[in-house]
Amino acid sequence: MGGKFPRILACGDSALSVELADTIDEAVSERIIALAANLTATPVEGIEELVPTYRSLMVIYDPSVIRGHALDRELHRRLMVLTVNSVPARRFDVPVVYGGSVGLDLQELADMKEMTPAALIELHASAEYRVYMIGFAPGFAYLGGLPEQLHTPRLATPRQRIEASAIGIGGKQASINSVPGPSGWRFIGRTPLRLFDPHRPQPFLLQAGDRVRFRPVSEDEAAELDRAVAAGQPVMEAQLS
């Protein structure tokens, strides 16, 4: 990771960013998740929230309970003795209906890659993806593991609205939208699943460290899953491995 890491930077007067690297790397991600788990299992009084990112952990705290310099020392101490234990990953089989009104970039992307839409779908669905972070919008999943052949720059001009549950490609990353909003990513389909539902006991479906595989489904199967999700029925369970 180099001599300049780890480093802890102040973010205003109520948050610290624990930076472990300046690159995207699975081992770095595992260490970030391990630090978050350590702080969850053995809490520090005053910490209010932990936000794992690609290469850092945001630690949000109450400065009336603990001062930043004291928390900085404690975080450095935790990092010195931190161990990364191998734990089973949650694995999700995510159904996707490719193309359609949401997957509006599928044909153009296939043309860019000089392949058929069917071949692009097969390649996209052949990979296993890692959830590196949740951010940008509530529940929005940033995924690593996109096949190199599908790496594509974002659009020069973002669209003003992309629907929730859209499956995207942006640069080297893949994504699953959580709420409607603007985006410059390229979209090739949608999933009936809801990544963010404030009425669920756990509003976010995915979390950093999860593994995802995409499973192509027909419009009819997607419509059936849409109805089940709308009715609040469970349509998918995580597998541990």
PDB file of C-alpha atoms in Angstrom, residues 12-225:
ATOM      1  CA  GLY A  12     -15.312  18.489   8.877  1.00  0.00           C
ATOM      2  CA  ASP A  13     -15.675  18.358  12.643  1.00  0.00           C
ATOM      3  CA  SER A  14     -17.640  15.098  12.950  1.00  0.00           C
ATOM      4  CA  ALA A  15     -16.078  12.552  10.588  1.00  0.00           C
ATOM      5  CA  LEU A  16     -12.740  10.923   9.868  1.00  0.00           C
ATOM      6  CA  SER A  17     -11.743   9.133   6.680  1.00  0.00           C
ATOM      7  CA  VAL A  18      -9.464   6.140   7.234  1.00  0.00           C
ATOM      8  CA  GLU A  19      -7.675   5.776   3.896  1.00  0.00           C
ATOM      9  CA  LEU A  20      -5.901   2.478   3.241  1.00  0.00           C
ATOM     10  CA  ALA A  21      -4.796   2.893  -0.396  1.00  0.00           C
ATOM     11  CA  ASP A  22      -5.194   4.984  -3.513  1.00  0.00           C
ATOM     12  CA  THR A  23      -6.211   2.106  -5.781  1.00  0.00           C
ATOM     13  CA  ILE A  24      -9.185  -0.249  -6.061  1.00  0.00           C
ATOM     14  CA  ASP A  25      -8.129  -3.645  -4.775  1.00  0.00           C
ATOM     15  CA  GLU A  26     -10.001  -6.574  -3.262  1.00  0.00           C
ATOM     16  CA  ALA A  27      -7.474  -6.982  -0.441  1.00  0.00           C
ATOM     17  CA  VAL A  28      -7.911  -3.312   0.482  1.00  0.00           C
ATOM     18  CA  SER A  29     -11.677  -3.758   0.442  1.00  0.00           C
ATOM     19  CA  GLU A  30     -11.399  -6.760   2.754  1.00  0.00           C
ATOM     20  CA  ARG A  31      -9.309  -4.730   5.198  1.00  0.00           C
ATOM     21  CA  ILE A  32     -11.833  -1.876   5.162  1.00  0.00           C
ATOM     22  CA  ILE A  33     -14.659  -4.310   5.854  1.00  0.00           C
ATOM     23  CA  ALA A  34     -12.612  -5.924   8.630  1.00  0.00           C
ATOM     24  CA  LEU A  35     -12.050  -2.542  10.298  1.00  0.00           C
ATOM     25  CA  ALA A  36     -15.763  -1.759  10.093  1.00  0.00           C
ATOM     26  CA  ALA A  37     -16.563  -5.167  11.598  1.00  0.00           C
ATOM     27  CA  ASN A  38     -14.041  -4.589  14.387  1.00  0.00           C
ATOM     28  CA  LEU A  39     -15.588  -1.228  15.260  1.00  0.00           C
ATOM     29  CA  THR A  40     -19.056  -2.767  15.172  1.00  0.00           C
ATOM     30  CA  ALA A  41     -18.128  -5.728  17.367  1.00  0.00           C
ATOM     31  CA  THR A  42     -16.203  -3.569  19.868  1.00  0.00           C
ATOM     32  CA  PRO A  43     -17.759  -0.101  19.565  1.00  0.00           C
ATOM     33  CA  VAL A  44     -16.073   3.162  20.386  1.00  0.00           C
ATOM     34  CA  GLU A  45     -18.387   5.450  22.307  1.00  0.00           C
ATOM     35  CA  GLY A  46     -19.344   8.387  20.129  1.00  0.00           C
ATOM     36  CA  ILE A  47     -19.129   6.672  16.726  1.00  0.00           C
ATOM     37  CA  GLU A  48     -22.489   7.047  15.017  1.00  0.00           C
ATOM     38  CA  GLU A  49     -22.017   5.527  11.559  1.00  0.00           C
ATOM     39  CA  LEU A  50     -19.486   3.646   9.439  1.00  0.00           C
ATOM     40  CA  VAL A  51     -19.414   3.985   5.649  1.00  0.00           C
ATOM     41  CA  PRO A  52     -17.105   1.597   3.730  1.00  0.00           C
ATOM     42  CA  THR A  53     -15.881   2.880   0.340  1.00  0.00           C
ATOM     43  CA  TYR A  54     -13.524   1.531  -2.309  1.00  0.00           C
ATOM     44  CA  ARG A  55     -10.360   2.456  -0.416  1.00  0.00           C
ATOM     45  CA  SER A  56     -11.400   4.023   2.872  1.00  0.00           C
ATOM     46  CA  LEU A  57     -13.756   3.870   5.803  1.00  0.00           C
ATOM     47  CA  MET A  58     -15.701   6.979   6.747  1.00  0.00           C
ATOM     48  CA  VAL A  59     -16.176   7.143  10.524  1.00  0.00           C
ATOM     49  CA  ILE A  60     -18.909   9.561  11.568  1.00  0.00           C
ATOM     50  CA  TYR A  61     -18.859  10.540  15.229  1.00  0.00           C
ATOM     51  CA  ASP A  62     -20.395  12.840  17.807  1.00  0.00           C
ATOM     52  CA  PRO A  63     -17.730  15.403  18.803  1.00  0.00           C
ATOM     53  CA  SER A  64     -19.555  16.078  22.058  1.00  0.00           C
ATOM     54  CA  VAL A  65     -18.781  12.481  23.074  1.00  0.00           C
ATOM     55  CA  ILE A  66     -15.336  11.895  21.577  1.00  0.00           C
ATOM     56  CA  ARG A  67     -12.905  14.366  20.081  1.00  0.00           C
ATOM     57  CA  GLY A  68     -11.382  13.785  16.675  1.00  0.00           C
ATOM     58  CA  HIS A  69      -7.778  13.518  17.927  1.00  0.00           C
ATOM     59  CA  ALA A  70      -8.765  10.847  20.456  1.00  0.00           C
ATOM     60  CA  LEU A  71     -10.675   8.887  17.824  1.00  0.00           C
ATOM     61  CA  ASP A  72      -7.721   9.238  15.446  1.00  0.00           C
ATOM     62  CA  ARG A  73      -5.438   7.599  18.012  1.00  0.00           C
ATOM     63  CA  GLU A  74      -7.914   4.793  18.634  1.00  0.00           C
ATOM     64  CA  LEU A  75      -8.326   4.100  14.918  1.00  0.00           C
ATOM     65  CA  HIS A  76      -4.564   3.943  14.448  1.00  0.00           C
ATOM     66  CA  ARG A  77      -4.354   1.523  17.370  1.00  0.00           C
ATOM     67  CA  ARG A  78      -7.064  -0.693  15.854  1.00  0.00           C
ATOM     68  CA  LEU A  79      -5.279  -0.712  12.506  1.00  0.00           C
ATOM     69  CA  MET A  80      -2.019  -1.828  14.111  1.00  0.00           C
ATOM     70  CA  VAL A  81      -3.614  -5.007  15.488  1.00  0.00           C
ATOM     71  CA  LEU A  82      -6.302  -5.555  12.843  1.00  0.00           C
ATOM     72  CA  THR A  83      -6.608  -9.047  11.419  1.00  0.00           C
ATOM     73  CA  VAL A  84      -8.584  -9.899   8.302  1.00  0.00           C
ATOM     74  CA  ASN A  85     -10.415 -13.164   8.870  1.00  0.00           C
ATOM     75  CA  SER A  86     -11.826 -15.191   6.014  1.00  0.00           C
ATOM     76  CA  VAL A  87     -15.601 -15.173   6.393  1.00  0.00           C
ATOM     77  CA  PRO A  88     -18.244 -16.592   4.055  1.00  0.00           C
ATOM     78  CA  ALA A  89     -19.447 -14.064   1.495  1.00  0.00           C
ATOM     79  CA  ARG A  90     -23.111 -13.467   0.853  1.00  0.00           C
ATOM     80  CA  ARG A  91     -23.869 -14.385  -2.753  1.00  0.00           C
ATOM     81  CA  PHE A  92     -26.848 -13.099  -4.687  1.00  0.00           C
ATOM     82  CA  ASP A  93     -28.300 -14.408  -7.929  1.00  0.00           C
ATOM     83  CA  VAL A  94     -29.788 -11.242  -9.422  1.00  0.00           C
ATOM     84  CA  PRO A  95     -32.428 -11.699 -12.150  1.00  0.00           C
ATOM     85  CA  VAL A  96     -32.076  -9.287 -15.080  1.00  0.00           C
ATOM     86  CA  VAL A  97     -34.269  -8.630 -18.092  1.00  0.00           C
ATOM     87  CA  TYR A  98     -31.841  -7.235 -20.627  1.00  0.00           C
ATOM     88  CA  GLY A  99     -32.770  -4.553 -23.149  1.00  0.00           C
ATOM     89  CA  GLY A 100     -36.200  -2.953 -23.137  1.00  0.00           C
ATOM     90  CA  SER A 101     -37.004   0.617 -22.199  1.00  0.00           C
ATOM     91  CA  VAL A 102     -34.523   0.621 -19.301  1.00  0.00           C
ATOM     92  CA  GLY A 103     -31.696  -1.188 -21.092  1.00  0.00           C
ATOM     93  CA  LEU A 104     -31.594   1.520 -23.732  1.00  0.00           C
ATOM     94  CA  ASP A 105     -27.824   1.229 -24.376  1.00  0.00           C
ATOM     95  CA  LEU A 106     -27.715  -2.516 -25.033  1.00  0.00           C
ATOM     96  CA  GLN A 107     -27.737  -2.386 -28.831  1.00  0.00           C
ATOM     97  CA  GLU A 108     -25.359   0.575 -29.097  1.00  0.00           C
ATOM     98  CA  LEU A 109     -22.950  -1.009 -26.641  1.00  0.00           C
ATOM     99  CA  ALA A 110     -23.041  -4.287 -28.564  1.00  0.00           C
ATOM    100  CA  ASP A 111     -22.281  -2.395 -31.770  1.00  0.00           C
ATOM    101  CA  MET A 112     -19.363  -0.615 -30.078  1.00  0.00           C
ATOM    102  CA  LYS A 113     -17.940  -3.945 -28.947  1.00  0.00           C
ATOM    103  CA  GLU A 114     -18.572  -5.574 -32.338  1.00  0.00           C
ATOM    104  CA  MET A 115     -20.694  -8.317 -30.843  1.00  0.00           C
ATOM    105  CA  THR A 116     -24.337  -9.258 -30.843  1.00  0.00           C
ATOM    106  CA  PRO A 117     -26.589  -8.210 -27.955  1.00  0.00           C
ATOM    107  CA  ALA A 118     -26.920 -11.904 -27.064  1.00  0.00           C
ATOM    108  CA  ALA A 119     -23.139 -12.269 -26.835  1.00  0.00           C
ATOM    109  CA  LEU A 120     -22.862  -9.127 -24.717  1.00  0.00           C
ATOM    110  CA  ILE A 121     -25.546 -10.432 -22.361  1.00  0.00           C
ATOM    111  CA  GLU A 122     -23.787 -13.779 -22.082  1.00  0.00           C
ATOM    112  CA  LEU A 123     -20.477 -12.096 -21.270  1.00  0.00           C
ATOM    113  CA  HIS A 124     -22.037  -9.709 -18.739  1.00  0.00           C
ATOM    114  CA  ALA A 125     -23.840 -12.571 -17.005  1.00  0.00           C
ATOM    115  CA  SER A 126     -20.772 -14.845 -16.998  1.00  0.00           C
ATOM    116  CA  ALA A 127     -18.838 -12.823 -14.422  1.00  0.00           C
ATOM    117  CA  GLU A 128     -19.005 -12.791 -10.653  1.00  0.00           C
ATOM    118  CA  TYR A 129     -19.095  -9.247  -9.281  1.00  0.00           C
ATOM    119  CA  ARG A 130     -17.994  -7.885  -5.938  1.00  0.00           C
ATOM    120  CA  VAL A 131     -19.912  -5.141  -4.156  1.00  0.00           C
ATOM    121  CA  TYR A 132     -17.163  -2.666  -3.299  1.00  0.00           C
ATOM    122  CA  MET A 133     -19.346   0.047  -1.840  1.00  0.00           C
ATOM    123  CA  ILE A 134     -22.848   1.421  -1.413  1.00  0.00           C
ATOM    124  CA  GLY A 135     -23.144   5.120  -2.138  1.00  0.00           C
ATOM    125  CA  PHE A 136     -24.112   8.028  -4.400  1.00  0.00           C
ATOM    126  CA  ALA A 137     -27.771   7.240  -3.673  1.00  0.00           C
ATOM    127  CA  PRO A 138     -29.340   5.086  -0.927  1.00  0.00           C
ATOM    128  CA  GLY A 139     -28.518   1.463  -1.714  1.00  0.00           C
ATOM    129  CA  PHE A 140     -26.730   2.168  -5.031  1.00  0.00           C
ATOM    130  CA  ALA A 141     -24.270  -0.706  -5.595  1.00  0.00           C
ATOM    131  CA  TYR A 142     -20.834  -0.182  -7.150  1.00  0.00           C
ATOM    132  CA  LEU A 143     -19.590  -3.500  -8.529  1.00  0.00           C
ATOM    133  CA  GLY A 144     -16.116  -4.675  -9.485  1.00  0.00           C
ATOM    134  CA  GLY A 145     -15.435  -7.622 -11.749  1.00  0.00           C
ATOM    135  CA  LEU A 146     -16.802  -6.302 -15.043  1.00  0.00           C
ATOM    136  CA  PRO A 147     -15.158  -8.222 -17.926  1.00  0.00           C
ATOM    137  CA  GLU A 148     -12.496  -6.046 -19.546  1.00  0.00           C
ATOM    138  CA  GLN A 149     -14.153  -6.290 -22.956  1.00  0.00           C
ATOM    139  CA  LEU A 150     -17.171  -4.434 -21.518  1.00  0.00           C
ATOM    140  CA  HIS A 151     -15.208  -1.520 -20.028  1.00  0.00           C
ATOM    141  CA  THR A 152     -16.810   1.592 -21.556  1.00  0.00           C
ATOM    142  CA  PRO A 153     -16.541   5.318 -20.761  1.00  0.00           C
ATOM    143  CA  ARG A 154     -19.591   7.042 -19.373  1.00  0.00           C
ATOM    144  CA  LEU A 155     -21.771   9.173 -21.610  1.00  0.00           C
ATOM    145  CA  ALA A 156     -20.498  12.679 -22.364  1.00  0.00           C
ATOM    146  CA  THR A 157     -23.913  14.085 -21.425  1.00  0.00           C
ATOM    147  CA  PRO A 158     -25.750  12.395 -18.539  1.00  0.00           C
ATOM    148  CA  ARG A 159     -29.406  11.507 -18.923  1.00  0.00           C
ATOM    149  CA  GLN A 160     -31.726  13.338 -16.550  1.00  0.00           C
ATOM    150  CA  ARG A 161     -33.564  10.260 -15.291  1.00  0.00           C
ATOM    151  CA  ILE A 162     -32.734   6.577 -15.088  1.00  0.00           C
ATOM    152  CA  GLU A 163     -35.173   4.297 -13.325  1.00  0.00           C
ATOM    153  CA  ALA A 164     -34.488   2.341 -10.145  1.00  0.00           C
ATOM    154  CA  SER A 165     -33.070  -1.178 -10.569  1.00  0.00           C
ATOM    155  CA  ALA A 166     -31.343  -0.358 -13.874  1.00  0.00           C
ATOM    156  CA  ILE A 167     -28.199  -2.380 -14.579  1.00  0.00           C
ATOM    157  CA  GLY A 168     -25.337  -0.111 -15.634  1.00  0.00           C
ATOM    158  CA  ILE A 169     -21.787   0.011 -16.952  1.00  0.00           C
ATOM    159  CA  GLY A 170     -19.464   2.946 -16.284  1.00  0.00           C
ATOM    160  CA  GLY A 171     -15.762   2.696 -17.056  1.00  0.00           C
ATOM    161  CA  LYS A 172     -14.425  -0.452 -15.374  1.00  0.00           C
ATOM    162  CA  GLN A 173     -17.397  -0.707 -13.030  1.00  0.00           C
ATOM    163  CA  ALA A 174     -20.834  -2.251 -13.110  1.00  0.00           C
ATOM    164  CA  SER A 175     -23.743  -0.994 -11.062  1.00  0.00           C
ATOM    165  CA  ILE A 176     -27.309  -1.541  -9.945  1.00  0.00           C
ATOM    166  CA  ASN A 177     -29.428   1.592  -9.519  1.00  0.00           C
ATOM    167  CA  SER A 178     -31.391   1.931  -6.314  1.00  0.00           C
ATOM    168  CA  VAL A 179     -33.579   5.004  -6.896  1.00  0.00           C
ATOM    169  CA  PRO A 180     -34.522   7.037  -9.986  1.00  0.00           C
ATOM    170  CA  GLY A 181     -32.156   9.840 -10.885  1.00  0.00           C
ATOM    171  CA  PRO A 182     -29.713  11.319 -13.411  1.00  0.00           C
ATOM    172  CA  SER A 183     -26.796   9.245 -14.661  1.00  0.00           C
ATOM    173  CA  GLY A 184     -24.068   9.178 -17.271  1.00  0.00           C
ATOM    174  CA  TRP A 185     -23.678   5.404 -17.028  1.00  0.00           C
ATOM    175  CA  ARG A 186     -24.711   3.113 -19.892  1.00  0.00           C
ATOM    176  CA  PHE A 187     -27.634   0.829 -19.099  1.00  0.00           C
ATOM    177  CA  ILE A 188     -28.327  -2.606 -20.512  1.00  0.00           C
ATOM    178  CA  GLY A 189     -31.259  -3.932 -18.492  1.00  0.00           C
ATOM    179  CA  ARG A 190     -33.085  -3.947 -15.198  1.00  0.00           C
ATOM    180  CA  THR A 191     -33.747  -6.228 -12.263  1.00  0.00           C
ATOM    181  CA  PRO A 192     -37.139  -6.598 -10.550  1.00  0.00           C
ATOM    182  CA  LEU A 193     -35.324  -6.481  -7.202  1.00  0.00           C
ATOM    183  CA  ARG A 194     -35.356  -3.342  -5.076  1.00  0.00           C
ATOM    184  CA  LEU A 195     -31.960  -2.440  -3.731  1.00  0.00           C
ATOM    185  CA  PHE A 196     -33.463   0.175  -1.440  1.00  0.00           C
ATOM    186  CA  ASP A 197     -36.758  -0.147   0.396  1.00  0.00           C
ATOM    187  CA  PRO A 198     -37.172   2.012   3.530  1.00  0.00           C
ATOM    188  CA  HIS A 199     -40.014  -0.239   4.698  1.00  0.00           C
ATOM    189  CA  ARG A 200     -37.817  -3.344   5.003  1.00  0.00           C
ATOM    190  CA  PRO A 201     -36.103  -4.185   8.299  1.00  0.00           C
ATOM    191  CA  GLN A 202     -32.846  -3.879   6.340  1.00  0.00           C
ATOM    192  CA  PRO A 203     -33.496  -1.087   3.791  1.00  0.00           C
ATOM    193  CA  PHE A 204     -30.357  -1.858   1.744  1.00  0.00           C
ATOM    194  CA  LEU A 205     -30.408  -5.207  -0.033  1.00  0.00           C
ATOM    195  CA  LEU A 206     -26.647  -5.336  -0.663  1.00  0.00           C
ATOM    196  CA  GLN A 207     -23.592  -4.412   1.386  1.00  0.00           C
ATOM    197  CA  ALA A 208     -19.857  -4.111   0.775  1.00  0.00           C
ATOM    198  CA  GLY A 209     -18.238  -7.522   0.352  1.00  0.00           C
ATOM    199  CA  ASP A 210     -21.273  -9.245  -1.163  1.00  0.00           C
ATOM    200  CA  ARG A 211     -20.942 -11.217  -4.405  1.00  0.00           C
ATOM    201  CA  VAL A 212     -23.375 -10.869  -7.287  1.00  0.00           C
ATOM    202  CA  ARG A 213     -24.125 -12.890 -10.392  1.00  0.00           C
ATOM    203  CA  PHE A 214     -26.630 -11.720 -12.988  1.00  0.00           C
ATOM    204  CA  ARG A 215     -29.177 -14.206 -14.317  1.00  0.00           C
ATOM    205  CA  PRO A 216     -30.962 -13.345 -17.594  1.00  0.00           C
ATOM    206  CA  VAL A 217     -34.747 -13.717 -17.369  1.00  0.00           C
ATOM    207  CA  SER A 218     -37.593 -13.218 -19.814  1.00  0.00           C
ATOM    208  CA  GLU A 219     -40.050 -10.326 -19.764  1.00  0.00           C
ATOM    209  CA  ASP A 220     -42.727 -12.722 -18.473  1.00  0.00           C
ATOM    210  CA  GLU A 221     -40.567 -13.931 -15.586  1.00  0.00           C
ATOM    211  CA  ALA A 222     -39.585 -10.342 -14.785  1.00  0.00           C
ATOM    212  CA  ALA A 223     -43.251  -9.317 -14.692  1.00  0.00           C
ATOM    213  CA  GLU A 224     -43.999 -12.176 -12.303  1.00  0.00           C
ATOM    214  CA  LEU A 225     -41.112 -11.113 -10.078  1.00  0.00           C
TER     215      LEU A 225
END
